[in-house]
Short mmCIF file of C-alpha atoms in Angstrom, two decimals:
data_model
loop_
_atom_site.label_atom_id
_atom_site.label_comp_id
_atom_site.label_asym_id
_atom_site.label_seq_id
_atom_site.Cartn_x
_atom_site.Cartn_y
_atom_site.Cartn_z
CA UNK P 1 52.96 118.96 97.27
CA UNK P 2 54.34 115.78 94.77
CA UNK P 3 57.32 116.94 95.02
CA UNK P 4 57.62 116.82 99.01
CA UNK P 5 55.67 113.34 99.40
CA UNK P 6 58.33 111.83 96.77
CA UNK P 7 61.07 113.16 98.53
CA UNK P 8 59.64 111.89 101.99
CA UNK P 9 59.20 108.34 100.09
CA UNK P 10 62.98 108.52 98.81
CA UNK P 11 64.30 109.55 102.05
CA UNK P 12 62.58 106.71 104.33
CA UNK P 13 63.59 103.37 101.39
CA UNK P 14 67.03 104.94 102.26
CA UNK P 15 66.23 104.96 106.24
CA UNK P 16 64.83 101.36 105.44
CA UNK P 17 67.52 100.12 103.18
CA UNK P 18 68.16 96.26 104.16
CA UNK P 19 71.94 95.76 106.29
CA UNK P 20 74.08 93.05 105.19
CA UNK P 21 73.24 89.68 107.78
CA UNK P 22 76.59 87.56 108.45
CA UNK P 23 76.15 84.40 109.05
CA UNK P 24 79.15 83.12 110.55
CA UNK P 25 78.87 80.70 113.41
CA UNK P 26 79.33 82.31 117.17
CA UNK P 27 81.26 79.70 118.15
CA UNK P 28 84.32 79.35 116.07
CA UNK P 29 87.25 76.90 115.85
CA UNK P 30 90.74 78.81 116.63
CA UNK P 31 93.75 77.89 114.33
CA UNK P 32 97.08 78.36 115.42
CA UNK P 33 98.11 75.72 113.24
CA UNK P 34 101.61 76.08 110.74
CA UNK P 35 100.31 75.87 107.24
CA UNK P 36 101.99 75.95 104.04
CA UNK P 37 100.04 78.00 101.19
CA UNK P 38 100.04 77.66 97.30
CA UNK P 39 98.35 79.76 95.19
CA UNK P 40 97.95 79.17 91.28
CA UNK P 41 97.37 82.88 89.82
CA UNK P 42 94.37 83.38 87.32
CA UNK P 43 96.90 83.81 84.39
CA UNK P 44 100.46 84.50 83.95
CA UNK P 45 101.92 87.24 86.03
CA UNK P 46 104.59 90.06 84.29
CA UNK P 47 107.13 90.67 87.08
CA UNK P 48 109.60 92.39 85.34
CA UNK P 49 111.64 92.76 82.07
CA UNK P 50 115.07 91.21 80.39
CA UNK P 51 117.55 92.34 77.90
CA UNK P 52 117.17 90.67 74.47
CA UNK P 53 119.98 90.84 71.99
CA UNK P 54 121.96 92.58 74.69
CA UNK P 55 119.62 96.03 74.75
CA UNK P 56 116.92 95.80 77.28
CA UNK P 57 113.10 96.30 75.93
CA UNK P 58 109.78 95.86 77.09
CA UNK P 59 108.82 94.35 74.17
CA UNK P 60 105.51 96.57 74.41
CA UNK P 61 105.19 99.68 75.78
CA UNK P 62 101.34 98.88 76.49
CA UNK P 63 102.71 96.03 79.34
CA UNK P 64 103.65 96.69 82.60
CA UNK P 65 104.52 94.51 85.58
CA UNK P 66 101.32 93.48 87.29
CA UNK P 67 99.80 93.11 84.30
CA UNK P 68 98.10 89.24 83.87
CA UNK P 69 98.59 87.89 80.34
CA UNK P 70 95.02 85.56 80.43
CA UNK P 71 95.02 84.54 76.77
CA UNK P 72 97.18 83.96 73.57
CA UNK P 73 95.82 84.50 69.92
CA UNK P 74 92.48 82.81 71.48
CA UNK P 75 94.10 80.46 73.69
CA UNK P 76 93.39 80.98 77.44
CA UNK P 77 96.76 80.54 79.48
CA UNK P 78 96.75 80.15 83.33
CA UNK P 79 100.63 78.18 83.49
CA UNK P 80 103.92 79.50 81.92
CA UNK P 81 103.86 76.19 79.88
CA UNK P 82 100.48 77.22 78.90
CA UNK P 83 101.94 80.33 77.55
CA UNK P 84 105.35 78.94 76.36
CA UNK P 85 102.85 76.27 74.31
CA UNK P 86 100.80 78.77 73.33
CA UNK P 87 103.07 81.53 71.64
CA UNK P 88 104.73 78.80 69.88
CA UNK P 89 101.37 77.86 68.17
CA UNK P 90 100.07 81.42 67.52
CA UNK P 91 103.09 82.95 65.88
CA UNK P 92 102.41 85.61 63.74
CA UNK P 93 105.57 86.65 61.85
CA UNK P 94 107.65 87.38 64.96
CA UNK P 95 104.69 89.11 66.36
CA UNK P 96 102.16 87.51 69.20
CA UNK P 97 98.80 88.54 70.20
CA UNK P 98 98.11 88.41 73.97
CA UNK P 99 95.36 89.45 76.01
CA UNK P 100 96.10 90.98 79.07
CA UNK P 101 94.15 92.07 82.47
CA UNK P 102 95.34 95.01 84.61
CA UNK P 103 93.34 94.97 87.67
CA UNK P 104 89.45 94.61 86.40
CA UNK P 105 90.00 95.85 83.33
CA UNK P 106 91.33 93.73 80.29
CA UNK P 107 92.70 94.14 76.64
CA UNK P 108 94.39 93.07 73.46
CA UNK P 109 98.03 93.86 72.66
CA UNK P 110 100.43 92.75 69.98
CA UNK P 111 103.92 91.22 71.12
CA UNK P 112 106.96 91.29 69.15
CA UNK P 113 109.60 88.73 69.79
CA UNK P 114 113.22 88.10 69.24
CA UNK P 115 114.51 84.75 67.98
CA UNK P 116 117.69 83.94 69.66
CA UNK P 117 119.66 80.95 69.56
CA UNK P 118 116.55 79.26 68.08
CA UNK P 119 114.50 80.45 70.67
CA UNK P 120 111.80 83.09 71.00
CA UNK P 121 112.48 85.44 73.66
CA UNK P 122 109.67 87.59 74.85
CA UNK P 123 111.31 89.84 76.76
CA UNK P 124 109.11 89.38 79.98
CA UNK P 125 109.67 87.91 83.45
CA UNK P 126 106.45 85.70 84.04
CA UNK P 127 105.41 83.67 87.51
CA UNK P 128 102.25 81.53 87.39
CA UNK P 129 102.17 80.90 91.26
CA UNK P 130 103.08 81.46 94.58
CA UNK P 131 104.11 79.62 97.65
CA UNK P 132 104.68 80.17 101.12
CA UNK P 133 103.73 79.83 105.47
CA UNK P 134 101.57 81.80 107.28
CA UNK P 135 99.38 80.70 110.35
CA UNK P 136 95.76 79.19 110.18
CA UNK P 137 93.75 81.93 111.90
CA UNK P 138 90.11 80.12 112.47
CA UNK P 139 87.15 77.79 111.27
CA UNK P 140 83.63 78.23 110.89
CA UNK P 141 82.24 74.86 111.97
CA UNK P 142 78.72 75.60 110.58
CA UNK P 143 80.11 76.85 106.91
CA UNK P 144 83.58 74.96 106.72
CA UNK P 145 85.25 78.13 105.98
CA UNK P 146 88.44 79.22 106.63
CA UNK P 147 90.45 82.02 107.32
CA UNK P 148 94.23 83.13 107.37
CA UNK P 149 97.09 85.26 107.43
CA UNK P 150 94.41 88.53 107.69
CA UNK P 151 96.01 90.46 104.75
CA UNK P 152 96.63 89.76 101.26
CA UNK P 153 99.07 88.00 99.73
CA UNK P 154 101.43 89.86 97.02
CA UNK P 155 104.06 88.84 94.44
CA UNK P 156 107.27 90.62 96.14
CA UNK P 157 108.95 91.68 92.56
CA UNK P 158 105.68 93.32 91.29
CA UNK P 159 103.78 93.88 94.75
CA UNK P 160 100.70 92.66 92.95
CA UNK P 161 98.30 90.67 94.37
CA UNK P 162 97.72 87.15 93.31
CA UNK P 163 94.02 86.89 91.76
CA UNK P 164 93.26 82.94 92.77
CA UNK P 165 92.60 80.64 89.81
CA UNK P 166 92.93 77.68 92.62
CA UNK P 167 94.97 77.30 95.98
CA UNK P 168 95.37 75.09 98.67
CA UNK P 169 96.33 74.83 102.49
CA UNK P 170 98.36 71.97 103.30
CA UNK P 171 100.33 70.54 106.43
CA UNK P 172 103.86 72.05 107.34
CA UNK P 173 106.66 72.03 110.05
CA UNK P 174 108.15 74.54 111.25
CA UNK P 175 112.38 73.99 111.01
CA UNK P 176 114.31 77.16 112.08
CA UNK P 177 113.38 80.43 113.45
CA UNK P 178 115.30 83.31 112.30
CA UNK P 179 115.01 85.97 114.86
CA UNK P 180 113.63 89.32 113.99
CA UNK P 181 115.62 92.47 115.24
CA UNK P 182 114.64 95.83 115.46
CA UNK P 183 115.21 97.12 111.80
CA UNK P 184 114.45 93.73 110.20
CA UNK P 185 111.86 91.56 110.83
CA UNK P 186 112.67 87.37 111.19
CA UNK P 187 110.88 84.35 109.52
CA UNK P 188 109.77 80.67 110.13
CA UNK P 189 111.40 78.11 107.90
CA UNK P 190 109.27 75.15 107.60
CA UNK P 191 109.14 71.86 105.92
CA UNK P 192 106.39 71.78 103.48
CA UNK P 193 103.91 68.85 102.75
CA UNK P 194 102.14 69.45 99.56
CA UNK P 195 100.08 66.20 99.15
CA UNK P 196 98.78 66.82 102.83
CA UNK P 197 95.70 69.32 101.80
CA UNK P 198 93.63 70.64 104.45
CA UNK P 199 91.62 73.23 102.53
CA UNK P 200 91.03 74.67 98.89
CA UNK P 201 91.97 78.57 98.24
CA UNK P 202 88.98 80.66 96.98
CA UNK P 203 90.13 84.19 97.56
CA UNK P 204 93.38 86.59 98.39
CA UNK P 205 91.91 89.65 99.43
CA UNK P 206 93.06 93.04 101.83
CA UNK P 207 91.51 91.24 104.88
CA UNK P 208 92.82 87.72 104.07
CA UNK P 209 93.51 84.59 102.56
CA UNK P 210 90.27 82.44 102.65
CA UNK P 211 88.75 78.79 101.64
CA UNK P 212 87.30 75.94 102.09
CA UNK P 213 88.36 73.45 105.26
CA UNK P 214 88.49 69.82 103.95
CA UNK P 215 89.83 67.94 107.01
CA UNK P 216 87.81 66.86 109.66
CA UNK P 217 86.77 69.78 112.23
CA UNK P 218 85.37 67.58 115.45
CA UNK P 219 87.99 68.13 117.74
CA UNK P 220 88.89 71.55 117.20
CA UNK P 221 88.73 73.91 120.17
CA UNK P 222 86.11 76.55 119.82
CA UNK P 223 85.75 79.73 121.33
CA UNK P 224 83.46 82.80 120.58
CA UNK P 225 83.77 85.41 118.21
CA UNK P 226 84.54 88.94 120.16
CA UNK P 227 83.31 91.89 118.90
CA UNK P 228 85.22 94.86 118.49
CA UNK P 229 83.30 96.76 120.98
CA UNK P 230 84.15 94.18 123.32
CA UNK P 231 88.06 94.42 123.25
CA UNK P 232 90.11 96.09 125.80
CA UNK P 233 93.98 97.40 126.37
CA UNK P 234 95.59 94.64 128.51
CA UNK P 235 96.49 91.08 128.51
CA UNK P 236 95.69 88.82 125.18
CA UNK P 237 97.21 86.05 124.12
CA UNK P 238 98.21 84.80 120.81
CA UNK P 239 98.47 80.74 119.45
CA UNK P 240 101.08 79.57 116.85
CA UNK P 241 104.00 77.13 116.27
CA UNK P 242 107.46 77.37 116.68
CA UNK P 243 108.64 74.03 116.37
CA UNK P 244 107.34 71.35 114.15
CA UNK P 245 103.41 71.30 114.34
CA UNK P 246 103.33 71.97 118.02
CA UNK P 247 100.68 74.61 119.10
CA UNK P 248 101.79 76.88 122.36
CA UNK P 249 100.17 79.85 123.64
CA UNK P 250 101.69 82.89 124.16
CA UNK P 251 101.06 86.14 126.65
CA UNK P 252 100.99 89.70 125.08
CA UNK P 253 99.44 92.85 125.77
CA UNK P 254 97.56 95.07 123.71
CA UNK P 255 98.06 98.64 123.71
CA UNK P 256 95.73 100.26 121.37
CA UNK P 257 92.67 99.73 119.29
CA UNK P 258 91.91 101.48 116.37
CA UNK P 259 88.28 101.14 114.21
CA UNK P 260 89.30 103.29 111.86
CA UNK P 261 92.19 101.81 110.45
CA UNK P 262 91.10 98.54 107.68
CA UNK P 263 93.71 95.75 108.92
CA UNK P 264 95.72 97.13 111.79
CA UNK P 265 93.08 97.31 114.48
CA UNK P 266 95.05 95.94 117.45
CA UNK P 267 98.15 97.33 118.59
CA UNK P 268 100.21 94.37 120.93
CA UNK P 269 103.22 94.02 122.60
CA UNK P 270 104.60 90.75 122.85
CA UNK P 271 105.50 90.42 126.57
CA UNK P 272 106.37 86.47 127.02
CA UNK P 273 109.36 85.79 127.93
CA UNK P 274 109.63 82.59 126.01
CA UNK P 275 108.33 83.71 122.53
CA UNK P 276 110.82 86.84 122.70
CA UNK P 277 113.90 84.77 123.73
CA UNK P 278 112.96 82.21 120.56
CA UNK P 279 111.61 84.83 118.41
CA UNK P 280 113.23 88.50 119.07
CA UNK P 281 109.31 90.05 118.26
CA UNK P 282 106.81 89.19 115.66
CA UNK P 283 108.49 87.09 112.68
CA UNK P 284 107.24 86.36 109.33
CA UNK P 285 105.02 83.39 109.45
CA UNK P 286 103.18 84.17 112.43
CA UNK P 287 100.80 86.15 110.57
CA UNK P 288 97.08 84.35 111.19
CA UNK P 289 97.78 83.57 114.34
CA UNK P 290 95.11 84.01 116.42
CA UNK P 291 94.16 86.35 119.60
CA UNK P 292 92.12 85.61 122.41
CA UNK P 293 91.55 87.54 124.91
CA UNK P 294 88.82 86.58 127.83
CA UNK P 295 87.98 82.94 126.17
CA UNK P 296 87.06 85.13 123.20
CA UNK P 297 88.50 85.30 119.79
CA UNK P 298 89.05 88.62 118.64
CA UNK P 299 91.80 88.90 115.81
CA UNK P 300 94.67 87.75 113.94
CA UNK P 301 98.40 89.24 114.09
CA UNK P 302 99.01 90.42 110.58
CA UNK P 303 102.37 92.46 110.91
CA UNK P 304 105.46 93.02 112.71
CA UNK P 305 106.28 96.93 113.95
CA UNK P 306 109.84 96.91 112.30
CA UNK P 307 111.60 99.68 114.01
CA UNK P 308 110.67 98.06 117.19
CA UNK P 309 109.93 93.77 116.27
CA UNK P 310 108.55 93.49 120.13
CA UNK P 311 105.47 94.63 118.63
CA UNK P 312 102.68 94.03 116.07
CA UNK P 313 99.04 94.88 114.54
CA UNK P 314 96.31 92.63 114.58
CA UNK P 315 93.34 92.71 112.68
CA UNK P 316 89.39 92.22 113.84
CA UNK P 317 88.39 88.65 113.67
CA UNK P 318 84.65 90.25 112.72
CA UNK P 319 86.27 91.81 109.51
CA UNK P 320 88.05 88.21 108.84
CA UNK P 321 84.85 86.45 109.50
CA UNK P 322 82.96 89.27 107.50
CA UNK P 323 84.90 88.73 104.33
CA UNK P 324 85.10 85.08 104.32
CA UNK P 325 81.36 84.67 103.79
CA UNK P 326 81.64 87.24 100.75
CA UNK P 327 81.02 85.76 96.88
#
């Protein structure tokens, strides 16, 4: 008889278990906007290897590219002059000890190094940042945060993800349009203004890139936060920039939805005349940019279909939204 009343009392704290409560605002204020993105990475990231004294060596077995090298000897590094500083101070007979994360998990390693032409060579391509364009997707008036791009962001030579030590959003202008083609997918050049921040960087994550808005938020254009339940195949459009900082809106129409999937939730076809004659399809840059459909903001395109450019994915705006409020 214990034995049945416990089990009763396990099974309803499960039935009873408290859901996660978002706070995110209903009424949210749509991007659209060109924005240049810079990223410092929460130490120094291995991309690859070089040849030292003309044989080419890892150095250590025990790195690998991905890795983050976080401290040396004692010394916490999160710039390559950090590390270049660093090693130089902590030299142990031609021998280095770094501290290194892989994903979550971290650990201590001893480097050897070459001296060449009065230089110590490590053996290891590092990068300490990242920079690039991408769309402003939305902001939460009540919380100030924001939300773009609506995947992560990865180093292309290691196809890592950058952990965020600090970032920022800043203004930028689009320059040229390459034009994507089916089989390879175009890009927005743009002019970028560093000193013209607009938001702080907290996280890179699956779902997006998300922050802090700085700038002032009163005259943004709000609309409400669509559900997923609440989307439909047909017309959508999307908002982004072309030229310069000039917002436009742009018809497509979406073709599938798909709750199963983590990031490509809306299938679209792009069916405006304007943005395919300028564009060719979806090109890079344009991820963020948001979708409305019915005066209701409901995602963010997030990639181009490259066997056939005309089309894209889109993510929810709920799981942007979601994941923005996270710690």
């Amino acid at each position: 008889m214990k034995k049945k009343i416990m089990t009763i009392l396990l099974n309803l704290s499960i039935l009873f278990a408290p859901l996660p409560v978002w706070a995110y605002s209903n009424e949210i204020i749509i991007g659209g906007d060109n924005i240049g993105i810079h990223i410092d990475s929460d130490g120094v990231l291995v991309i690859g290897f070089y040849k030292v004294n003309g044989s080419f060596s890892k150095g250590n077995p025990e790195i690998e590219v991905g890795d983050r090298i976080v401290k040396v000897a004692n010394t916490e590094v999160s710039s390559i002059d950090d590390l270049t500083r660093a090693i130089e101070k902590n030299l142990n007979y031609d021998k280095v000890n770094l501290t290194i994360k892989r994903g979550q998990n971290t650990q201590e390693i001893e480097l050897p190094l070459s001296y060449v032409d009065g230089v110590y060579k490590t053996g290891l391509y590092v990068k300490d940042g990242i920079s690039g364009i991408g769309t402003l997707t939305y902001i939460d008036p009540g919380t100030k945060i924001f939300g773009t791009l609506g995947h992560e962001i990865v180093e292309s030579t290691s196809g890592t993800r950058i952990e965020v030590k600090q970032g920022s959003i800043f203004d930028s202008e689009v320059s040229k349009i390459i034009k994507s083609t089916d089989g390879k997918v175009g890009e927005k050049n743009a002019k970028l203004n560093y000193d013209k921040i607009s938001g702080n960087i907290t996280k890179n994550t699956l779902y997006g890139v998300f922050g802090k808005y700085t700038k002032e938020t009163t005259n943004g254009k709000k609309y409400t936060v669509g559900k997923p339940d609440e989307i439909k195949l047909g017309k959508a459009l999307i908002y982004t920039v072309l030229s310069d900082n000039k917002i436009n809106e742009y018809e497509i129409t979406i073709t599938k939805i798909n709750k199963n999937n983590e990031i490509k939730n809306i299938t679209f076809e792009i069916t405006d005349d304007k943005l395919l004659s300028e564009t060719g399809g979806v090109i890079q840059g344009m991820s963020g940019s948001p979708i409305i459909q019915d005066n209701k903001i409901i995602g963010a395109v997030t990639h181009a279909i490259v066997d056939k450019v005309s089309n894209g994915y889109g993510i929810f705006i709920t799981t942007m939204l979601e994941e923005g409020e996270k710690k």
